[in-house]
Each structure stands twice: as C-alpha cells, then as structure tokens.
Amino acid sequence: MDEKKAKPEKPAGVVKAAKQEESAEPIYTGYDSDCFIERQDLLNAVQKLDQAGFFLEDVSCMHITEGFHLVYHFDRFDQPGRMGLRVVLDRENPEVDSISEIYPGASWHERECFDFFGVRFTGHPNLIPLLLDPDFEGPPPLLKEESALKDLNHLYPDRGHTGISPESADFTREINNCSNQKSRNKS
Amino acid sequence: MSSMDLRLDTSGDYYARKFQPTKREDTLILNMGPQHPSTHGVLRILLEIEGEYILRADPVLGYVHRMHEKMGEVMSYPQYYPNPPRTDYLHALAWNWAHVAAVERLMGIEVPERAEYIRVITCELNRITSHLLWWGAYLLDLGAFTPIMYSFDDRERIQDILQRITGSRLTYCYYRFGGVSDDIDDRFVEDTRRHCAVMKERFKMFKSLVTDNFILRKRVEEIGEIPLETCRKYGATGPVLRGSGKAYDVRRAEPYSVYDRFDFNIPAYDTCDAMGRYLVRMDEMQESIKIIEQALDTLPEGDYIHPKAPKRPKPPVGDIYFALEGARGKIGIHLVSDGGKSPYRIKLRAPGYSNLSLFSEVAQGTLISDAVSILGSLDLVIPEIDR
Amino acid sequence: MIEAIEAIPAQFIVIFVGFLAILAFVGLNAVLLVYLERKIAGFIHRRPGPYEVGPHGILQPIADGLKLVGKQIFTPTGADSYLFWLAPMISIAPALVCFIAIPFGPHLQIINTNVGLILILAFTGINVLALCIAGWTSQNKYSLLGAARDISQSVAYEIPLLITVLSVVFMTGTFNLFDIAAGQGAWPWQWYIVYQPLAFVLFFICVLAETNRAPFDLPEAESELTAGFHTEYSGMGFAMFFLAEYAYMVVASCIVAILFLGGFQGPIAPGVWWFLAKVYIVLLVMIWIRWTFPRVRFDQLLNICWKWLIPLAVLNLLITLAVIAL
C-alpha cells in the first residue's frame, strides 16, 4: 500500500510529438532497447535478463523470407523499460532452445508459437497444442504465402541484423541502460 | 451392476491422455470445465485430486479460440477496429485503445487533447464495470448470491451512460485513429458525475456487507499465495501483481495518454493472497473514480478527433510495441507494418494468459474450494486468453 | 360396510387421514416456501422476484412444478438405475414420517408418542443414506464428491445436534414433543430459549448444516461441484430432492419452535397459529441467512463442528446437568 510511485516529473502538456503524418520513420517504437542475438546465445541472454530482474511480457513470432523472426519482449518492474530480444530462425529447421526453464511463464507463449507457426522449442516440457485443436490438420495458420513474405531488410531497414553476443559489454550496457525514463520525459 | 469406475475413461480425449501417465493409483482425475459454473465461460482444467486436495492442475485452453491475430493480417486497419474489443469483452475499451494507439504511434497521428480526456474517462468507467462484474462473479463463486445483483445494478447504470456515447453496452468500439467516434455532451458529464457520487456511497455498503464478512475473509485470506518472484517468472501483471506487493501499473510505469496529469494512487497489498487481489480491485475502482472526476473537472474544449486523421491509414515500415493497463493487467499489442494497408503481423498480449499460466503452480496442494477461489481472484476472461 | 370401517382400529384411521393431511401440508408448504424464498431473495437483491405468472407471480411455484413434471426422466449411462431412482424416494419418505409426531396445536397431533423426538431424529438421519446413494450411483465424479461431503458433514453435525437436544430433554425429563411444548408458558420469557440460549444457537447452526442450507450447502455447492449429489437428476428426480429439502427445513423449524420457542404456546390466538407463525419465522431466518452469506469451505465446516460446536454442546449439557442436580 505504501509503495506509491512518485509521479513522474515532466511538463504537463503535449500528448505526443507528431509533426508530419507520413513520416518515414516511426516516432515511437515502444522498445527502449532491442537487439538481434544468435539462436544459440538465447538461453545465455535470457539468463542475464532474468538476473537483471526482467519479466517476460510475451513471445511474438512472425514468418519472414529468411524463416521465422522471434521477438521476446521483456520489461522490468523497478526500472520500467522494454527490452526486445530478436532471434531469426531458419526456414528449414525452425528450432530454438526453450526458455521455460528460466521463465516458466514462457511455456505457454512457446506453445502458442508452436501452434501458430510450427516453431519447435527444444527442451520444452510439454510441447503440445494449446490454443488449436489437437486434431487440427494442415499447415500452421499464421504461415504466409510465399508471395506475401517480406525479408528482414524490408521490415527492419537501416539496421544490422547480425546478433550481438550476450557476453559482450554492449549487451550488458543495453540491459543496464534499458529504461523508458527518457521517452517518459520526452512525452 | 458394476461399481463406478473411479478413473477417467481410458478413451479420454487428447489432453486427458497427455495428463494421465504420472497418475497414481489412488487418485481421481476430474475435468473441471469446459462447462462448469465457476470457470467463467469455457476454461477447462484437468485436476488430479486426492480426496478434495489437488495434486496437479493443468488448464486446457482454446475452446473459444477465434484467431484474431490472423484476422488482423487479412483486414485493413479500420476493418480491424471491432476485433480487439471482442477479445476482452469486459474491458473492451482498453483493447480498443491499445489497437488504436499502436497505429497512432506508429504513424505519428496526433490526438487532440479533448479526445485523450474522453478516452481516459470512458476507459476508466469501463474499468469500473469490469471490476464490478468481477466482484459479483467472484462472490458467486464463493457461494454468496446477492452481491452480483448489487454490482450489476451499478454496472448497468454505467453502461447506460456509456451506451449513449459509444452506441454499445459491452463490446465498445469507440476510439478511432486520431480521436474518438463521437463527442461527449453535458448530459454525459452530468450523469457521470452523479453516478460517481453514488458509487462512493455504494463502496461503503459493499465494504460493510461483503468485505468485512467473517466467512468471506476466511475464504480468501491466506488462499492462493503468489510470491512476487512467481509473478515475475510468469509475467503476471495487473491486480495479481499488485496483490503481491508490487505497485506496478502501466499508467505510471509507461505513461500513455494524459494519465500523468492526474493524481491517483496505485493500490498494492503485500499479502500475496486472494484477499490482496480482492482489495486491490476494490481500491482501484475508487481510484478510477478519482481519475474520472479530475478529468471531468479539467476537460478541455476542442476537437474530439483530429480533423486530418487518416481514414485508411498506411503506417510506415517498422514495428511497435504498445502496452497499456487493462482491468486484468498489462495489455500489449505488437504491431509489425510492412508499409501496406493491413499489418504484417499483429500480436495481442492478453494479461489473463500470463496470469492463468501460474495457476498450475499455485493450485498444487489446495482444496477444490480454494482452487475456485484462486481462479476467481485471477479475474479471468476466457475469450481474451484464447483470443 | 360401516361395520367394516368400525373393525379398523381408530388409530389406523387417524394415521391414514393424518398422512393425507401431511402430504397436503408438505406440498402446500413447498409451494409457499418456493414462492417465499424467491420473493425474499428478490427483496434482498432489490428486484421484484417472480412477477409474470399470476398476480405478483403467485402461480410461479405451480409453473415450476409443471415444468419439472414435464421434463424427461433421464438416467445417465452406466448408472445403477434402481438405486438411482430409489435415492430421491428414500430422501422424501422419512421427511413425511417425521410430521406424524409433531404437535401442531394443543389438539392437533397425529400420534402423541413418548419417543417423538427420537423418532424425528432417527428418521431425519436416513436422508444421509439417500444422498449417499444418489451420489454414488450417478456415475459422476461431482456427485461422488458431493456425497462424500454430505456424509462427513452429517456425521459430524449429528453429534452436537443430539447433545444440545439432550440438554432440553434433561430439563424437561421427556422425549414427548407435546409435553415439551406444554411445559413452556405462553409468554416469550417462559420459553426454553431463555433458559438455554447457547443450546438454541448451537442447535440452529446444526440445523442449517443438517438441512444443507447455505452457508453450509457444501454437498450441492454450485460453484464447486456443479450441483453436487443431484447433478445428474432431471425432472421429478430433482423435484423430489428439492421437496425433501424443504420438508426437512420445515421439520427442523418445527423442532426449533417446539424445543426453544414454546411450540403452540402463545397468548390470545389459538395454538396452531402460534405454532405456524413461529415455524415460519425460523424459516424466514434460514432464507435470510442463505441470501446473505458466502459459503464456508469444507475443512472450515468440519472445524467449526469439531472444535467449537461439540465442546460447547458438551459444556452446555454439563452446566444443565449441574443446575438440575442442584
């Protein structure tokens, strides 16, 4: 009850700074920090986020030309700030380590990705259909047709798509600096 | 005649068969739901019980799965307006808002100040109706029939107020890109003010009639204790998290709209039990009334929708994650645009999904009655979880 | 012909006519109680209650009855159909027998027997068997759990119930219900509730538990066990349990009225009206409690019994004995 958060100090005023309507770049992304990481580094990176006190918001998956793009969204209670971990999986072998050992709450999010995209999570204790009928036959429902697929360069232009190592100083800095204080002040 | 076969039929369905192998000889497998009075809709929970004690619990979802995410990909942005509110029909405006705001922010559409105030007022009114319904339904789960009639009384009055403005009573679809669909009038302001005053008196009655009841306290205190660490591991948010002692509210942690202009508390109780979650919601309704009254006092004049708001938006390439505080917790929308007129991918984060996922852990070793009490205290809306 | 009738012992004729009267009384009571319960619930909920069938909905119970009669009689697959349909009958029959020993007025009693109280307590005990059979043969796990709850609840609550009854019996020195009622005066301060307030409270709680009324309606807890032991019963099967529940409520209220509220004793008006008034006041309190409180949990229910009611009942009995001995 006593934990009332101090009102963020900021000038009462403008809702959002939006200048032009058809700006080329989004003004607000919702991510305070996001980075691509390699598939094999995922567990290591998530471990680090767990130690830093993040909680898992959800696991979002999308079908792209390269294969599958998984985004793990993390946020923090004490120092709010959203961290996105992006992993790109092969089309032929969409398989990634399950993080349900570290975050048991990820179990359902992973089952959902398995349902909708057919992505397999190695080490998942109970990888069975969750939202879809177990008798459902046919391709996973959220797979796109070949012609509709876009690649990473189209969806995420102007940025590198190679993973950084969770061991690197960059990653640690990203974790520590992940805070939405700046965007809060800006708004 | 043969005696009753205590075990589940060996030809049980897929989930029952998956659930069985670790079964002990002297236990009973009980299917709670999908048609059960206290699973609120079509949640099914597989329980392994010994006497009335639960050894294992496993929720089975998907009975009202409608694949809203796929619908988002094949519809244009305005066509998708009515879908998100239909996931969580109790706090529909919050979902409506999440969708609208995600697109607005991705495109940089400006929202007039008056529209933001209208959104705050209607969304908070909707939050009160959601909590009122939860309150009645929870007590129904605990065997008290009367409170739901009182809560419906108040809820109907709020719905009357909202109906005049939004045109619907439950699955509102009121917010538009760049504002709201219709302006509020003096009568709305008057009705809302009057009802806020009535509600304050009603909360006192609710407290003396129900909250202070000895039997109720015995049913909710020290039941379903969820430590803060469990909340974090499962990503539980909203009243569940605040009932575990962490005053985390998206309206404060990640302020959106004009929430930073209002003075309100974020109730949190560190008892971690069902009572904590109960009290958080009871307090939240009063905080919502505080917000509404402040917003009505300072309601600015102006447009209710941006005059140049695009009718058929085509957001630029990019992705956005927008989160806001719904009645059940953090509602999130992950929107990926490829520059086309419908999203490349839209992912809905339902707070109830994460909140329910911790049920198996919390329910272990409790009585069936307690499981009902815990389920109720999580405040589940199944269509939101199944999406 | 007349000789033939004269050849039948008068006692039998009394019992036969009495039984018919009881059937009418129980039926009428059920109709009245259903209506009252719904109207009072409506009043507590701030809604009108039944309003459509007849003026102020007074024909609603009849419509309900007709609906139940018209429903399909359904036996679940795998259920033992003999026992399954025997259970509702076992439930209702003893309830009817109980009424023959109840003194409705100074001259209105079918059999004035010295073991009236024992007779009623014995017959009401049979209801447990009915519920147990119903739960067991329904081939439904919720029913089974409901039956298990009912047995442990009934077994536990019989004990304090009997002990509190004993304190009154020791005071009066008789099991005869007529004598117990006649032993009390016409005015409230002459009733046993004044001498035995603790016993009254304990007895009333036990009555709520024995008749499976809220907040002790665990065997049929809707939000936990769907409908407990009568989950699988449709139409008249359900109606019989329903009728039995109301009949037991009336029996229990009669006992409360006789033991503690002076029975048919009262000033001015004839005894039978006083008796009915007292019975209905007790029933109204039961209805009022049902629509006000949440349900207790199962282990709490047994804790109340074993940790509070039984010790208090024994204490009450000992004090009564000490006072009588002095």
PDB file of N, CA and C in Angstrom, chain C residues 169-228:
ATOM      1  N   VAL C 169     -33.884 -32.083  26.877  1.00  0.00           N
ATOM      2  CA  VAL C 169     -34.565 -33.280  27.378  1.00  0.00           C
ATOM      3  C   VAL C 169     -34.300 -33.458  28.869  1.00  0.00           C
ATOM      4  N   PHE C 170     -33.091 -33.205  29.290  1.00  0.00           N
ATOM      5  CA  PHE C 170     -32.787 -33.331  30.718  1.00  0.00           C
ATOM      6  C   PHE C 170     -33.573 -32.320  31.532  1.00  0.00           C
ATOM      7  N   MET C 171     -33.780 -31.145  30.965  1.00  0.00           N
ATOM      8  CA  MET C 171     -34.562 -30.127  31.687  1.00  0.00           C
ATOM      9  C   MET C 171     -35.996 -30.576  31.878  1.00  0.00           C
ATOM     10  N   THR C 172     -36.561 -31.140  30.801  1.00  0.00           N
ATOM     11  CA  THR C 172     -37.983 -31.477  30.852  1.00  0.00           C
ATOM     12  C   THR C 172     -38.203 -32.899  31.317  1.00  0.00           C
ATOM     13  N   GLY C 173     -37.201 -33.743  31.155  1.00  0.00           N
ATOM     14  CA  GLY C 173     -37.343 -35.132  31.556  1.00  0.00           C
ATOM     15  C   GLY C 173     -38.214 -35.949  30.622  1.00  0.00           C
ATOM     16  N   THR C 174     -38.420 -35.492  29.389  1.00  0.00           N
ATOM     17  CA  THR C 174     -39.248 -36.285  28.483  1.00  0.00           C
ATOM     18  C   THR C 174     -38.806 -36.112  27.037  1.00  0.00           C
ATOM     19  N   PHE C 175     -39.087 -37.171  26.234  1.00  0.00           N
ATOM     20  CA  PHE C 175     -38.857 -37.077  24.801  1.00  0.00           C
ATOM     21  C   PHE C 175     -40.147 -36.736  24.074  1.00  0.00           C
ATOM     22  N   ASN C 176     -41.214 -36.581  24.835  1.00  0.00           N
ATOM     23  CA  ASN C 176     -42.519 -36.345  24.236  1.00  0.00           C
ATOM     24  C   ASN C 176     -42.611 -34.886  23.801  1.00  0.00           C
ATOM     25  N   LEU C 177     -42.797 -34.674  22.496  1.00  0.00           N
ATOM     26  CA  LEU C 177     -42.788 -33.301  21.977  1.00  0.00           C
ATOM     27  C   LEU C 177     -43.948 -32.490  22.539  1.00  0.00           C
ATOM     28  N   PHE C 178     -45.092 -33.136  22.712  1.00  0.00           N
ATOM     29  CA  PHE C 178     -46.254 -32.422  23.254  1.00  0.00           C
ATOM     30  C   PHE C 178     -45.961 -31.934  24.668  1.00  0.00           C
ATOM     31  N   ASP C 179     -45.374 -32.814  25.469  1.00  0.00           N
ATOM     32  CA  ASP C 179     -45.071 -32.437  26.853  1.00  0.00           C
ATOM     33  C   ASP C 179     -44.036 -31.318  26.915  1.00  0.00           C
ATOM     34  N   ILE C 180     -43.074 -31.401  25.993  1.00  0.00           N
ATOM     35  CA  ILE C 180     -42.034 -30.355  25.981  1.00  0.00           C
ATOM     36  C   ILE C 180     -42.678 -29.004  25.684  1.00  0.00           C
ATOM     37  N   ALA C 181     -43.571 -28.989  24.665  1.00  0.00           N
ATOM     38  CA  ALA C 181     -44.222 -27.730  24.308  1.00  0.00           C
ATOM     39  C   ALA C 181     -45.131 -27.273  25.450  1.00  0.00           C
ATOM     40  N   ALA C 182     -45.857 -28.219  26.015  1.00  0.00           N
ATOM     41  CA  ALA C 182     -46.808 -27.851  27.066  1.00  0.00           C
ATOM     42  C   ALA C 182     -46.087 -27.380  28.319  1.00  0.00           C
ATOM     43  N   GLY C 183     -44.839 -27.800  28.472  1.00  0.00           N
ATOM     44  CA  GLY C 183     -44.091 -27.417  29.670  1.00  0.00           C
ATOM     45  C   GLY C 183     -43.682 -25.949  29.654  1.00  0.00           C
ATOM     46  N   GLN C 184     -43.786 -25.309  28.490  1.00  0.00           N
ATOM     47  CA  GLN C 184     -43.387 -23.911  28.409  1.00  0.00           C
ATOM     48  C   GLN C 184     -44.617 -23.019  28.522  1.00  0.00           C
ATOM     49  N   GLY C 185     -44.411 -21.801  28.950  1.00  0.00           N
ATOM     50  CA  GLY C 185     -45.521 -20.881  29.160  1.00  0.00           C
ATOM     51  C   GLY C 185     -45.943 -20.181  27.886  1.00  0.00           C
ATOM     52  N   ALA C 186     -46.938 -19.334  28.026  1.00  0.00           N
ATOM     53  CA  ALA C 186     -47.471 -18.647  26.864  1.00  0.00           C
ATOM     54  C   ALA C 186     -46.613 -17.461  26.458  1.00  0.00           C
ATOM     55  N   TRP C 187     -45.839 -16.921  27.344  1.00  0.00           N
ATOM     56  CA  TRP C 187     -45.098 -15.697  27.051  1.00  0.00           C
ATOM     57  C   TRP C 187     -43.629 -15.998  26.750  1.00  0.00           C
ATOM     58  N   PRO C 188     -43.005 -15.177  25.937  1.00  0.00           N
ATOM     59  CA  PRO C 188     -41.637 -15.468  25.500  1.00  0.00           C
ATOM     60  C   PRO C 188     -40.658 -15.732  26.636  1.00  0.00           C
ATOM     61  N   TRP C 189     -40.809 -15.026  27.759  1.00  0.00           N
ATOM     62  CA  TRP C 189     -39.822 -15.258  28.823  1.00  0.00           C
ATOM     63  C   TRP C 189     -40.028 -16.598  29.523  1.00  0.00           C
ATOM     64  N   GLN C 190     -41.075 -17.307  29.144  1.00  0.00           N
ATOM     65  CA  GLN C 190     -41.278 -18.634  29.742  1.00  0.00           C
ATOM     66  C   GLN C 190     -40.790 -19.735  28.816  1.00  0.00           C
ATOM     67  N   TRP C 191     -40.225 -19.348  27.666  1.00  0.00           N
ATOM     68  CA  TRP C 191     -39.765 -20.363  26.707  1.00  0.00           C
ATOM     69  C   TRP C 191     -38.349 -20.812  27.032  1.00  0.00           C
ATOM     70  N   TYR C 192     -38.010 -21.955  26.487  1.00  0.00           N
ATOM     71  CA  TYR C 192     -36.701 -22.532  26.838  1.00  0.00           C
ATOM     72  C   TYR C 192     -35.541 -21.772  26.230  1.00  0.00           C
ATOM     73  N   ILE C 193     -35.838 -20.946  25.233  1.00  0.00           N
ATOM     74  CA  ILE C 193     -34.746 -20.159  24.652  1.00  0.00           C
ATOM     75  C   ILE C 193     -34.119 -19.272  25.714  1.00  0.00           C
ATOM     76  N   VAL C 194     -34.905 -18.879  26.699  1.00  0.00           N
ATOM     77  CA  VAL C 194     -34.379 -18.033  27.777  1.00  0.00           C
ATOM     78  C   VAL C 194     -33.481 -18.837  28.697  1.00  0.00           C
ATOM     79  N   TYR C 195     -33.882 -20.089  28.942  1.00  0.00           N
ATOM     80  CA  TYR C 195     -33.059 -20.916  29.830  1.00  0.00           C
ATOM     81  C   TYR C 195     -31.865 -21.510  29.112  1.00  0.00           C
ATOM     82  N   GLN C 196     -32.002 -21.724  27.802  1.00  0.00           N
ATOM     83  CA  GLN C 196     -30.956 -22.431  27.051  1.00  0.00           C
ATOM     84  C   GLN C 196     -30.516 -21.623  25.826  1.00  0.00           C
ATOM     85  N   PRO C 197     -30.078 -20.394  25.997  1.00  0.00           N
ATOM     86  CA  PRO C 197     -29.739 -19.596  24.801  1.00  0.00           C
ATOM     87  C   PRO C 197     -28.615 -20.223  23.984  1.00  0.00           C
ATOM     88  N   LEU C 198     -27.602 -20.750  24.664  1.00  0.00           N
ATOM     89  CA  LEU C 198     -26.472 -21.343  23.952  1.00  0.00           C
ATOM     90  C   LEU C 198     -26.931 -22.560  23.152  1.00  0.00           C
ATOM     91  N   ALA C 199     -27.758 -23.366  23.791  1.00  0.00           N
ATOM     92  CA  ALA C 199     -28.252 -24.557  23.103  1.00  0.00           C
ATOM     93  C   ALA C 199     -29.036 -24.156  21.868  1.00  0.00           C
ATOM     94  N   PHE C 200     -29.806 -23.062  21.957  1.00  0.00           N
ATOM     95  CA  PHE C 200     -30.583 -22.603  20.813  1.00  0.00           C
ATOM     96  C   PHE C 200     -29.664 -22.246  19.649  1.00  0.00           C
ATOM     97  N   VAL C 201     -28.620 -21.478  19.942  1.00  0.00           N
ATOM     98  CA  VAL C 201     -27.701 -21.062  18.872  1.00  0.00           C
ATOM     99  C   VAL C 201     -27.032 -22.287  18.243  1.00  0.00           C
ATOM    100  N   LEU C 202     -26.531 -23.179  19.092  1.00  0.00           N
ATOM    101  CA  LEU C 202     -25.855 -24.370  18.578  1.00  0.00           C
ATOM    102  C   LEU C 202     -26.803 -25.208  17.746  1.00  0.00           C
ATOM    103  N   PHE C 203     -28.017 -25.383  18.269  1.00  0.00           N
ATOM    104  CA  PHE C 203     -28.990 -26.213  17.573  1.00  0.00           C
ATOM    105  C   PHE C 203     -29.320 -25.612  16.211  1.00  0.00           C
ATOM    106  N   PHE C 204     -29.460 -24.300  16.174  1.00  0.00           N
ATOM    107  CA  PHE C 204     -29.818 -23.648  14.921  1.00  0.00           C
ATOM    108  C   PHE C 204     -28.710 -23.818  13.880  1.00  0.00           C
ATOM    109  N   ILE C 205     -27.460 -23.667  14.314  1.00  0.00           N
ATOM    110  CA  ILE C 205     -26.342 -23.860  13.378  1.00  0.00           C
ATOM    111  C   ILE C 205     -26.338 -25.293  12.853  1.00  0.00           C
ATOM    112  N   CYS C 206     -26.546 -26.239  13.766  1.00  0.00           N
ATOM    113  CA  CYS C 206     -26.544 -27.639  13.351  1.00  0.00           C
ATOM    114  C   CYS C 206     -27.678 -27.923  12.376  1.00  0.00           C
ATOM    115  N   VAL C 207     -28.816 -27.273  12.612  1.00  0.00           N
ATOM    116  CA  VAL C 207     -29.958 -27.470  11.722  1.00  0.00           C
ATOM    117  C   VAL C 207     -29.618 -26.990  10.316  1.00  0.00           C
ATOM    118  N   LEU C 208     -28.955 -25.834  10.239  1.00  0.00           N
ATOM    119  CA  LEU C 208     -28.550 -25.325   8.920  1.00  0.00           C
ATOM    120  C   LEU C 208     -27.652 -26.336   8.219  1.00  0.00           C
ATOM    121  N   ALA C 209     -26.730 -26.911   8.987  1.00  0.00           N
ATOM    122  CA  ALA C 209     -25.801 -27.856   8.382  1.00  0.00           C
ATOM    123  C   ALA C 209     -26.507 -29.145   8.002  1.00  0.00           C
ATOM    124  N   GLU C 210     -27.415 -29.609   8.856  1.00  0.00           N
ATOM    125  CA  GLU C 210     -28.093 -30.879   8.576  1.00  0.00           C
ATOM    126  C   GLU C 210     -29.016 -30.764   7.379  1.00  0.00           C
ATOM    127  N   THR C 211     -29.620 -29.603   7.191  1.00  0.00           N
ATOM    128  CA  THR C 211     -30.528 -29.457   6.061  1.00  0.00           C
ATOM    129  C   THR C 211     -29.794 -28.956   4.819  1.00  0.00           C
ATOM    130  N   ASN C 212     -28.458 -28.898   4.878  1.00  0.00           N
ATOM    131  CA  ASN C 212     -27.637 -28.467   3.739  1.00  0.00           C
ATOM    132  C   ASN C 212     -28.035 -27.088   3.227  1.00  0.00           C
ATOM    133  N   ARG C 213     -28.293 -26.194   4.148  1.00  0.00           N
ATOM    134  CA  ARG C 213     -28.628 -24.840   3.737  1.00  0.00           C
ATOM    135  C   ARG C 213     -27.380 -23.976   3.784  1.00  0.00           C
ATOM    136  N   ALA C 214     -27.349 -22.935   2.938  1.00  0.00           N
ATOM    137  CA  ALA C 214     -26.236 -22.003   2.978  1.00  0.00           C
ATOM    138  C   ALA C 214     -26.166 -21.392   4.374  1.00  0.00           C
ATOM    139  N   PRO C 215     -25.003 -21.077   4.894  1.00  0.00           N
ATOM    140  CA  PRO C 215     -23.689 -21.198   4.268  1.00  0.00           C
ATOM    141  C   PRO C 215     -23.072 -22.584   4.357  1.00  0.00           C
ATOM    142  N   PHE C 216     -23.874 -23.599   4.696  1.00  0.00           N
ATOM    143  CA  PHE C 216     -23.305 -24.947   4.811  1.00  0.00           C
ATOM    144  C   PHE C 216     -23.809 -25.858   3.695  1.00  0.00           C
ATOM    145  N   ASP C 217     -24.094 -25.295   2.515  1.00  0.00           N
ATOM    146  CA  ASP C 217     -24.663 -26.123   1.457  1.00  0.00           C
ATOM    147  C   ASP C 217     -23.579 -26.794   0.616  1.00  0.00           C
ATOM    148  N   LEU C 218     -22.600 -27.368   1.299  1.00  0.00           N
ATOM    149  CA  LEU C 218     -21.452 -27.918   0.562  1.00  0.00           C
ATOM    150  C   LEU C 218     -21.761 -29.103  -0.330  1.00  0.00           C
ATOM    151  N   PRO C 219     -22.654 -30.033   0.089  1.00  0.00           N
ATOM    152  CA  PRO C 219     -22.877 -31.178  -0.799  1.00  0.00           C
ATOM    153  C   PRO C 219     -23.431 -30.776  -2.158  1.00  0.00           C
ATOM    154  N   GLU C 220     -24.044 -29.624  -2.254  1.00  0.00           N
ATOM    155  CA  GLU C 220     -24.560 -29.213  -3.566  1.00  0.00           C
ATOM    156  C   GLU C 220     -23.953 -27.886  -4.005  1.00  0.00           C
ATOM    157  N   ALA C 221     -22.759 -27.585  -3.473  1.00  0.00           N
ATOM    158  CA  ALA C 221     -22.115 -26.307  -3.773  1.00  0.00           C
ATOM    159  C   ALA C 221     -22.031 -26.089  -5.277  1.00  0.00           C
ATOM    160  N   GLU C 222     -22.809 -25.150  -5.767  1.00  0.00           N
ATOM    161  CA  GLU C 222     -22.925 -25.000  -7.209  1.00  0.00           C
ATOM    162  C   GLU C 222     -21.608 -24.592  -7.856  1.00  0.00           C
ATOM    163  N   SER C 223     -20.916 -23.639  -7.243  1.00  0.00           N
ATOM    164  CA  SER C 223     -19.739 -23.117  -7.916  1.00  0.00           C
ATOM    165  C   SER C 223     -18.547 -24.057  -7.787  1.00  0.00           C
ATOM    166  N   GLU C 224     -18.662 -25.086  -6.949  1.00  0.00           N
ATOM    167  CA  GLU C 224     -17.543 -26.013  -6.819  1.00  0.00           C
ATOM    168  C   GLU C 224     -17.860 -27.356  -7.466  1.00  0.00           C
ATOM    169  N   LEU C 225     -19.021 -27.913  -7.127  1.00  0.00           N
ATOM    170  CA  LEU C 225     -19.347 -29.262  -7.594  1.00  0.00           C
ATOM    171  C   LEU C 225     -20.518 -29.248  -8.567  1.00  0.00           C
ATOM    172  N   THR C 226     -20.657 -28.222  -9.332  1.00  0.00           N
ATOM    173  CA  THR C 226     -21.810 -28.004 -10.236  1.00  0.00           C
ATOM    174  C   THR C 226     -23.130 -28.113  -9.467  1.00  0.00           C
ATOM    175  N   ALA C 227     -23.627 -29.307  -9.164  1.00  0.00           N
ATOM    176  CA  ALA C 227     -24.788 -29.369  -8.276  1.00  0.00           C
ATOM    177  C   ALA C 227     -24.636 -30.481  -7.255  1.00  0.00           C
ATOM    178  N   GLY C 228     -23.409 -30.954  -7.056  1.00  0.00           N
ATOM    179  CA  GLY C 228     -23.180 -31.981  -6.059  1.00  0.00           C
ATOM    180  C   GLY C 228     -23.960 -33.247  -6.346  1.00  0.00           C
TER     181      GLY C 228
END
